[in-house]
Structures are given as C-alpha cells and as structure tokens.
Amino acid sequence: MKELVVVGFGPAAHRLVESLMDRGFAGRVTVIGEEPRPAYDRVRLTSYLSGTSAEDLAYEVPEGTVTRLGTRVTGIDRQARRVFTADGGALPYDVLVLATGSAPFVPPVPGAEHAHVYRTIEDLDAIRTAAKDAAEGVVVGGGLLGLEAADALRALGLKAHIVEMSPWLMPRQVDEGGGAVLRRHIEGLGLGVHAGSGVREVVVDGAGRVAGLRTPDGALLEAQVVVFSAGIRPRDELARAAGLEVGERGGVVVDPGMRTSDPSIYAIGECALAGGMIYGLVGPCNTMAEVAADRITGGSATFTGADLSTKLKLLGVEVAQFGAMTGALDVTYMDPVAGVYKKLFISDDARTLLGGICVGDASPYASLRPFVGKELPAPPSDLLFSGAGASLDLPGDALVCSCNNVCADDIRTAVADQGVTDVPGLKACTRAGTTCGSCVPMLKRLLEKSGVEVGKALCEHFAHSRAELFDIVRVRRITTFSQLIAEHGQGRGCDVCKPAVASILASLHNGHVLEGERAALQDTNDAFLANIQKNGTYSVVPRIPGGEITPEKLIVIGEVARDFGLYTKITGGQRIDLFGARVEQLPLIWRRLVDAGFESGHAYGKALRTVKSCVGSTWCRYGVQDSVGLAIELELRYRGLRSPHKLKSAVSGCARECAEARSKDFGIIATEKGWNLYVAGNGGFQPRHADLLAADLSTEELIRTIDRFLMYYVRTADRLQRTSAWLESLEGGLDHLREVIMEDSLGICADLDAQMAHHVATYADEWSATLDDPDKLRRFVSFVNAPGVPDPSIVFERERGQIKPVMAR
C-alpha cells in the first residue's frame, strides 16, 4: 500500500486530502498536525471571539484519513523516506506533502516576546485572557488580518490602535484614495490609526507586564495587549534542514505541479514558493492542493498563478479589490461624506478592464471581477453606478469563484448536465461559494440566466424565505430561535437569520427583545435599545407622538441633556434626539425620562419610528381634519411594531401636504369627507412617492385598512425590504394589495385584524421593562471586565455651544 504523509493540518492540507479521496487515491493518507485539533476555517477565525465554537469552525476529517494531532515533525530523511516526530516516532512515506503553512512575522524589537500573534485558536484564547485585565490594545499591521485583530480587541472591550508601516491601511488591496476613505470609516468607530509608523519596542513594566508600544519617533501608545499581525513568513525550516531548494527570501521552491526539488516531496499552501510567489490567500492555496492531488494520482494539472481578488467586510466596512491596481486610464468616484470610493483601471485604448477597487460599497465587485482582462461590456460609469453589471452575460472562462477556481462554464455545466437547481446544489457540486461566500450573488444570477427559478432561502441555515418562516412561527406557535432552527433549520444560525427571526418573534409575540436568548439574536442597536453613533456613543430618542409635547416634558428633556452633557437636535420626524451618551449612562438617562412619562421612540429598531403631522384643523386656517389627533392615535397604536424594515408615517390636515405624507411608508392626507390613504413611499437613496390606496375613508375605515396593510407587509415582506420595494415585488401590485386588505380576496383579513389587536393589547415599553430587570441592566457597561470604567476613547469638543465627537487622529 502506498504511504502518503502530509505534514501540517491547515485548510490547504484538508483540501489536499479531500481531493485525493475524490480522485480515488489508492493508499493510506496520514496527516500530522502540530495543533491539538484538525483543520478549521481560518477565514472565520475572528468569529471565535464572538461566540462561535472551535467545533463550529472545524472541517470534517475525510473518511479513511489517519490523523496525528498535537505532534511536531522534527526532521526528514529523504534517502530512507521517513519523517521523524518530537515524540521519538518515525513514519515511512512514498509520497510526502509539506503543508506547514506560515508563521506570523514578529519584528526583532525589545519586548516582542511579550506580545501576541493572531493565527490560531490558541492565539485567540491567549488574547482573550490578556484582555480581561486590559483597557487598551495595539495591533501592529494594517492589512486584512490586522484589521480583524483590531476589531477583535474592540469586541473584547479594549480601546484599540492600529500601527501600519505603509502610508495607508490595506496597501495591498487599496490605493491611497481608498486608504483615506477606509481610515475615516475606522476612525469613526473610535479606533486610533497610526499609518506611516512602526515599532521601536514593546514597553514592559518591572513586573513583566506589557505597558505599551513605542514608535520610532519616540511616541508611546499605552496598551496592556500588543498583537503582531504584520505579515507572514513561510515555515520552510523542515525543507531547509532536509536540503530541499528554498527561495532567497524563504519558501519551498515548487514546479507547476507543486513538486519540490525532490520528486517524492510536494509542497502546498503558504510554505510553497510557486512561480516566485508566496500566496497568503485561501483560494490559491486550495488550487495548489488540487493540483498536487491531481499529480499524485497520475494527472497533469499545473498551477499557473491565481486570482488575488478579495471582497470582505472589515469593521463594518465593505472593501473589495480585483485585478490590477494600475492602468493607463482610470475612472474614479469618491464621496468622503458617504464614505464611498470606487475606481476602475482600464487599458490605454479604453476597451479592456484591468482591475478595480471599492471601499464602502462593494456592490460592483461580483459583476465586474469576472470581466478582468476582457473587453468592457458597458461604459465604466454604468458599471459602477447603474447596476448594469448585474444583467451581463459572463464569458465561459470568466472566474466566478477565485477561492475554488470555478468559472462560469463550470456553473452552467452543473445546471445543464447535472440538473442542479439551487445555490446549495452548486456549492456541493462545484465548491463555489463555500469559502468566503462573496460569489454567491453571482451564482444566483447564473442560475436565473440559465432559466432556473432561484429559491428564496433566508440563508444557509434556513431553506425557507422570511415570509415562510413567519408563517411557520405563527402556525406552530414557536417562541424561540432554538426551537425554530432545531425543527426547521440547520446549524447554529448567523447574523442574517438571527435578527430576522428575532423580528418575527417580536412581531408575533411582542415579548421583550432582550428576554432570554432573544438578547443574543439582536443587531447592535437593538442589543442596547439605542442607536450607536460614529464615536461609539449612543443616541437617546424618547417618543413624542405626533410631535406634540408639553412644556413640562420639554423641560425634562432639557434638564437631562444638560445634566449628562448631551448634544440635542430636533429631527425631521418631529422629536428630539439626545446624542453622546455612553452605554453605561443609558439606564440613568432613561430612568429620568421614564419617570417623566416618556417611553422608547424605537429609533434603534426595525419598527415604527414616527407619525409626523402638521397642526391640522385645530390651529391652521386651511386644515380640514384634526391631523395631530390622528397622528398621535396612530403612533400610539403602532408603536413598537417590529417589521422587516423601519416604518415612517405622516398625517397632513389638508391637500397642502405640510407633513409630507406621500414620502412615507403609509401617509394620510385629510379631505373634506375623511382621509386619503397613501402607501409604499419613502425618501432616502431612491425616493418614491406613495400610491393612493383608498380615498375618503372614515377614521374607523382608515385605521382598519392601515392595520391590515401593516400586518400583511410584516407577514410577507423579505428581510430588510422597505414597503416600496415590497409593493413593487407583489404580483399584481397595488390592485392585488387592495384586493387582499380591502376585499379580503385571500380570506385572511380576520387574521390580520386579530394579529394587530394582539400587538396593541400586549404592547409594553422596552425601556421601562429594562429598568425594572437587573439581569437586563447588566449588559449596559463599556467594559465587561471593568463595569464602572467609562470608555477613555470617547472625547468631545464644543461647537456652536454643544458637544461634538473628537475622532482619533
């Protein structure tokens, strides 16, 4: 039996073994791993600090594989074809594959031995332990992994700094313009960015504890945790000791078949020097593994380089880069206010797409990356801004999934020849979309263009759409996410399905969003019942129904703002926002407001925000109905109603439309005979005037119709779908909607009425309930490990008599 030994058990080694098994390798495969666990998903490593378990990240070991974990290989005897291990053992091999990966680069500076690296699960365990007694941290390195490490420190409650030697962050993925936009995004989150800097020493106190990091100019960044994420070095020490050819700057030299200078030894992944390059991305490493597996089983595959395109979301910012970062011509768009930067590089004849960069909005990436090196399919401005790329027909050799080297024709073949009809099927058949997932939107488009009706699964954990899940929860009376995913889903859920299900549960049961396991399902804002702002503080928005407020309540708001030093702003929704509250101040502020009769305005939730109004017939000489009274009645009726997206409303007392009702999700305009009801309008990026649903309704008819409109929307809309997009997606449009909620064509109006009646009867203010519950109050701290300590990174200066954030410079 042929003996194949793999040294190293990372993702590349796992792909190699999978590929060998798929090709029917006739022999025994033994994998020796230095870590105490089998291969796991390093792309999602950071999620380990936010609750994902090591088991969730682990790859399944292919059947028939012999594994030796927690074992270090110390030497190779090429003549006898044996490898030696630290425990004194020796294993024979016919074929040896080196998949030893890389090690983080730690600069040789004083104190570096007291710093951490960001590479393995054990590294993250060590960082988490160190963070328990820390307030500030520094990450050395502003690349992909460095920004992930900084986000991890921030999630652990530390004030984080990023030190990058290059003049801007992510220099391998973005140019100077993109780096400037990215920096503003990151500084807006309260992180310090020190670009064009380096490290002189890691400062350690007399007790051997890290006290900070000193830069070459002598400046001291105070920190109790220092993490190096400044690049990698190939682990080629075994190859060097065995006399294999290595590169001048490291890496085991391999030919296009991944064979080293010894014909019986291969090298793959980050330890391999292929075509003069070390590849640190998962896609090229996977391709190397598949080429080596093909050669070992008698094939002739070659590694000819790899697509280094990347698309990811770091610290909440979308970043993408594809193709070259230079070109004779370029088309650039920059909006520093919105934080968006897009750039296409084009050949000198303005016909060929060479590459592109996106920061803040990576939506063009999926459509444009497959056209790199090909003729521009449309004017550059259309490709960047009109969404024209979504309708393009991809050439057959266009690379769709760079992680797994899958082209458009591979997808079309899977559909035409193997009968694949959905995205999960494509993943299983081609591996496309199984690694970083950025190509999944393109997979859906290719399915649609192949004539396949694409399913509307909410995410990989639920095969159902949001509307279907809503009905499952309603009919089966499911009250927890755990029950729903156990009975109708798979896995543990994600940041797509968890908030969506949390909204469904709140819509149907009206329970507190922070009750029990629901607290872990919420988005950032709902988790603290407040909107997080750019400097890490929160806004407080008490409800002011219809914009009507007494002098006494105005005085309370003023006193609260004065006593807590908050910025005050009257909003377009006719209420007062208080900005600049630290998380630990929120309960204290809301105690004052609740005692004065205020309640949550739900500015943080996907729920009803406000019902705006003019002064109506009570004061205005043109008013024909009491718009203020109706606005207050509607806002109090629908307050707290959780929905797929935020809801806004307005009531105008006459046709002069001072409340701007036709730009709202549901708007009402008074007539001499009653009320006209308009639906599915919105402002924002793509404004839409609302459509007239019904005219001259009585107040009773109006409220009944709005009840049904809202509940039908809540029941059937997709996740994060505004009423405008929802109405446009309905087959039959406005006429269908009118038939359903006014003529009861589906026979569901009684259910819709009962559902709204339940909401109205069971509503309770979330902040009032939170203040009365010690368990819920425990979450309102800046640092879990130091509950009484405010965040030192939050600093203000004064402008026009009020505070404004001072961002890190």
CSV table of C-alpha atoms in Angstrom, one decimal, residues 52-215:
chain,number,residue,atom,x,y,z
A,52,THR,CA,-18.5,30.6,17.5
A,53,SER,CA,-17.0,27.4,19.0
A,54,ALA,CA,-14.0,25.6,17.8
A,55,GLU,CA,-16.3,22.8,16.8
A,56,ASP,CA,-18.3,25.2,14.6
A,57,LEU,CA,-15.1,26.2,12.7
A,58,ALA,CA,-13.7,22.6,12.3
A,59,TYR,CA,-13.7,20.9,9.0
A,60,GLU,CA,-14.8,17.3,8.8
A,61,VAL,CA,-11.9,14.9,8.5
A,62,PRO,CA,-12.3,12.9,5.3
A,63,GLU,CA,-13.2,9.3,6.0
A,64,GLY,CA,-10.2,6.9,6.0
A,65,THR,CA,-7.6,9.6,6.9
A,66,VAL,CA,-5.2,8.8,9.7
A,67,THR,CA,-4.5,11.8,11.9
A,68,ARG,CA,-1.8,12.5,14.5
A,69,LEU,CA,-2.7,15.8,16.2
A,70,GLY,CA,-0.6,17.8,18.6
A,71,THR,CA,2.5,16.3,17.0
A,72,ARG,CA,5.5,18.2,15.7
A,73,VAL,CA,7.6,16.8,12.8
A,74,THR,CA,11.3,17.5,13.6
A,75,GLY,CA,13.1,16.1,10.6
A,76,ILE,CA,13.0,14.3,7.2
A,77,ASP,CA,15.3,11.6,6.0
A,78,ARG,CA,14.9,11.8,2.2
A,79,GLN,CA,17.1,8.8,1.5
A,80,ALA,CA,15.2,6.5,3.7
A,81,ARG,CA,11.9,8.3,3.1
A,82,ARG,CA,11.0,8.8,6.7
A,83,VAL,CA,9.8,11.7,8.8
A,84,PHE,CA,10.7,12.0,12.5
A,85,THR,CA,8.4,13.4,15.2
A,86,ALA,CA,9.2,15.2,18.5
A,87,ASP,CA,7.9,12.2,20.5
A,88,GLY,CA,10.6,10.0,19.1
A,89,GLY,CA,8.5,8.4,16.4
A,90,ALA,CA,9.2,7.8,12.7
A,91,LEU,CA,6.8,7.3,9.8
A,92,PRO,CA,7.7,6.0,6.3
A,93,TYR,CA,6.4,7.6,3.2
A,94,ASP,CA,6.3,7.0,-0.5
A,95,VAL,CA,5.0,10.5,-1.1
A,96,LEU,CA,5.4,13.4,1.3
A,97,VAL,CA,3.5,16.7,1.2
A,98,LEU,CA,4.7,19.7,3.1
A,99,ALA,CA,1.7,21.8,4.1
A,100,THR,CA,3.4,23.5,7.1
A,101,GLY,CA,1.9,26.9,6.3
A,102,SER,CA,3.4,30.1,7.6
A,103,ALA,CA,4.2,31.9,10.9
A,104,PRO,CA,3.3,35.5,11.8
A,105,PHE,CA,6.2,37.9,11.3
A,106,VAL,CA,7.3,39.4,14.6
A,107,PRO,CA,9.9,42.2,14.2
A,108,PRO,CA,13.1,41.7,16.3
A,109,VAL,CA,12.4,44.6,18.7
A,110,PRO,CA,12.9,44.7,22.5
A,111,GLY,CA,9.9,43.2,24.4
A,112,ALA,CA,8.4,41.4,21.4
A,113,GLU,CA,8.3,38.2,23.3
A,114,HIS,CA,5.6,39.7,25.5
A,115,ALA,CA,3.3,40.4,22.5
A,116,HIS,CA,0.7,38.1,20.9
A,117,VAL,CA,0.1,36.9,17.4
A,118,TYR,CA,-3.2,36.3,15.6
A,119,ARG,CA,-3.0,33.0,13.8
A,120,THR,CA,-4.6,30.1,15.7
A,121,ILE,CA,-7.4,29.3,18.1
A,122,GLU,CA,-4.9,29.1,20.9
A,123,ASP,CA,-3.6,32.5,20.0
A,124,LEU,CA,-7.1,33.9,20.3
A,125,ASP,CA,-7.5,32.2,23.7
A,126,ALA,CA,-4.3,33.9,24.9
A,127,ILE,CA,-5.5,37.3,23.6
A,128,ARG,CA,-8.9,36.9,25.3
A,129,THR,CA,-7.2,36.0,28.6
A,130,ALA,CA,-4.9,39.0,28.4
A,131,ALA,CA,-7.8,41.3,27.6
A,132,LYS,CA,-9.5,40.6,30.9
A,133,ASP,CA,-7.2,42.9,32.8
A,134,ALA,CA,-6.6,45.4,30.0
A,135,ALA,CA,-8.2,48.7,28.8
A,136,GLU,CA,-6.2,49.4,25.6
A,137,GLY,CA,-4.6,47.3,22.9
A,138,VAL,CA,-2.3,47.9,19.9
A,139,VAL,CA,-2.3,45.9,16.7
A,140,VAL,CA,0.9,46.1,14.6
A,141,GLY,CA,-0.2,45.7,10.9
A,142,GLY,CA,-3.0,47.3,9.0
A,143,GLY,CA,-3.7,44.6,6.5
A,144,LEU,CA,-6.6,42.2,6.3
A,145,LEU,CA,-5.7,40.2,9.4
A,146,GLY,CA,-4.5,43.3,11.3
A,147,LEU,CA,-7.9,45.0,10.9
A,148,GLU,CA,-9.6,41.8,12.0
A,149,ALA,CA,-7.4,41.6,15.1
A,150,ALA,CA,-8.2,45.3,15.9
A,151,ASP,CA,-11.9,44.5,15.6
A,152,ALA,CA,-11.4,41.6,17.9
A,153,LEU,CA,-9.7,43.7,20.5
A,154,ARG,CA,-12.6,46.2,20.2
A,155,ALA,CA,-15.1,43.4,20.7
A,156,LEU,CA,-13.3,42.4,23.8
A,157,GLY,CA,-13.9,45.9,25.3
A,158,LEU,CA,-10.5,47.4,24.6
A,159,LYS,CA,-9.7,50.8,23.1
A,160,ALA,CA,-7.7,49.7,20.0
A,161,HIS,CA,-4.9,51.3,18.0
A,162,ILE,CA,-3.6,50.1,14.6
A,163,VAL,CA,0.0,50.8,13.7
A,164,GLU,CA,0.9,50.4,9.9
A,165,MET,CA,4.2,50.9,8.3
A,166,SER,CA,2.8,51.9,5.0
A,167,PRO,CA,1.3,55.4,4.5
A,168,TRP,CA,-2.3,53.9,4.4
A,169,LEU,CA,-4.2,50.9,5.6
A,170,MET,CA,-4.5,47.7,3.5
A,171,PRO,CA,-1.8,48.8,1.0
A,172,ARG,CA,-2.1,45.5,-1.0
A,173,GLN,CA,-5.8,45.9,-1.6
A,174,VAL,CA,-6.4,49.7,-1.9
A,175,ASP,CA,-4.6,52.7,-3.2
A,176,GLU,CA,-4.1,56.0,-1.3
A,177,GLY,CA,-7.6,57.3,-2.1
A,178,GLY,CA,-9.2,54.2,-0.9
A,179,GLY,CA,-7.0,54.1,2.1
A,180,ALA,CA,-8.1,57.6,3.1
A,181,VAL,CA,-11.8,56.6,3.0
A,182,LEU,CA,-11.1,53.4,4.8
A,183,ARG,CA,-9.2,55.3,7.5
A,184,ARG,CA,-12.2,57.7,8.1
A,185,HIS,CA,-14.5,54.7,8.5
A,186,ILE,CA,-12.3,53.1,11.1
A,187,GLU,CA,-11.5,56.2,13.0
A,188,GLY,CA,-15.2,56.9,13.1
A,189,LEU,CA,-15.6,53.7,15.2
A,190,GLY,CA,-13.2,55.1,17.8
A,191,LEU,CA,-10.0,53.2,16.7
A,192,GLY,CA,-6.7,55.0,16.5
A,193,VAL,CA,-4.9,54.7,13.2
A,194,HIS,CA,-1.1,55.4,13.1
A,195,ALA,CA,-0.1,54.9,9.4
A,196,GLY,CA,3.4,55.5,8.2
A,197,SER,CA,4.7,54.4,11.5
A,198,GLY,CA,6.4,51.3,13.0
A,199,VAL,CA,7.6,49.7,16.2
A,200,ARG,CA,10.7,50.6,18.2
A,201,GLU,CA,9.9,48.4,21.2
A,202,VAL,CA,7.1,46.8,23.2
A,203,VAL,CA,7.3,48.5,26.6
A,204,VAL,CA,7.2,46.2,29.6
A,205,ASP,CA,7.0,47.3,33.2
A,206,GLY,CA,9.1,45.9,36.1
A,207,ALA,CA,6.6,43.1,36.7
A,208,GLY,CA,7.0,41.8,33.1
A,209,ARG,CA,3.6,43.2,32.1
A,210,VAL,CA,3.0,45.0,28.8
A,211,ALA,CA,2.6,48.7,29.3
A,212,GLY,CA,2.6,50.0,25.7
A,213,LEU,CA,4.2,50.2,22.4
A,214,ARG,CA,6.8,52.8,21.4
A,215,THR,CA,7.0,54.0,17.8
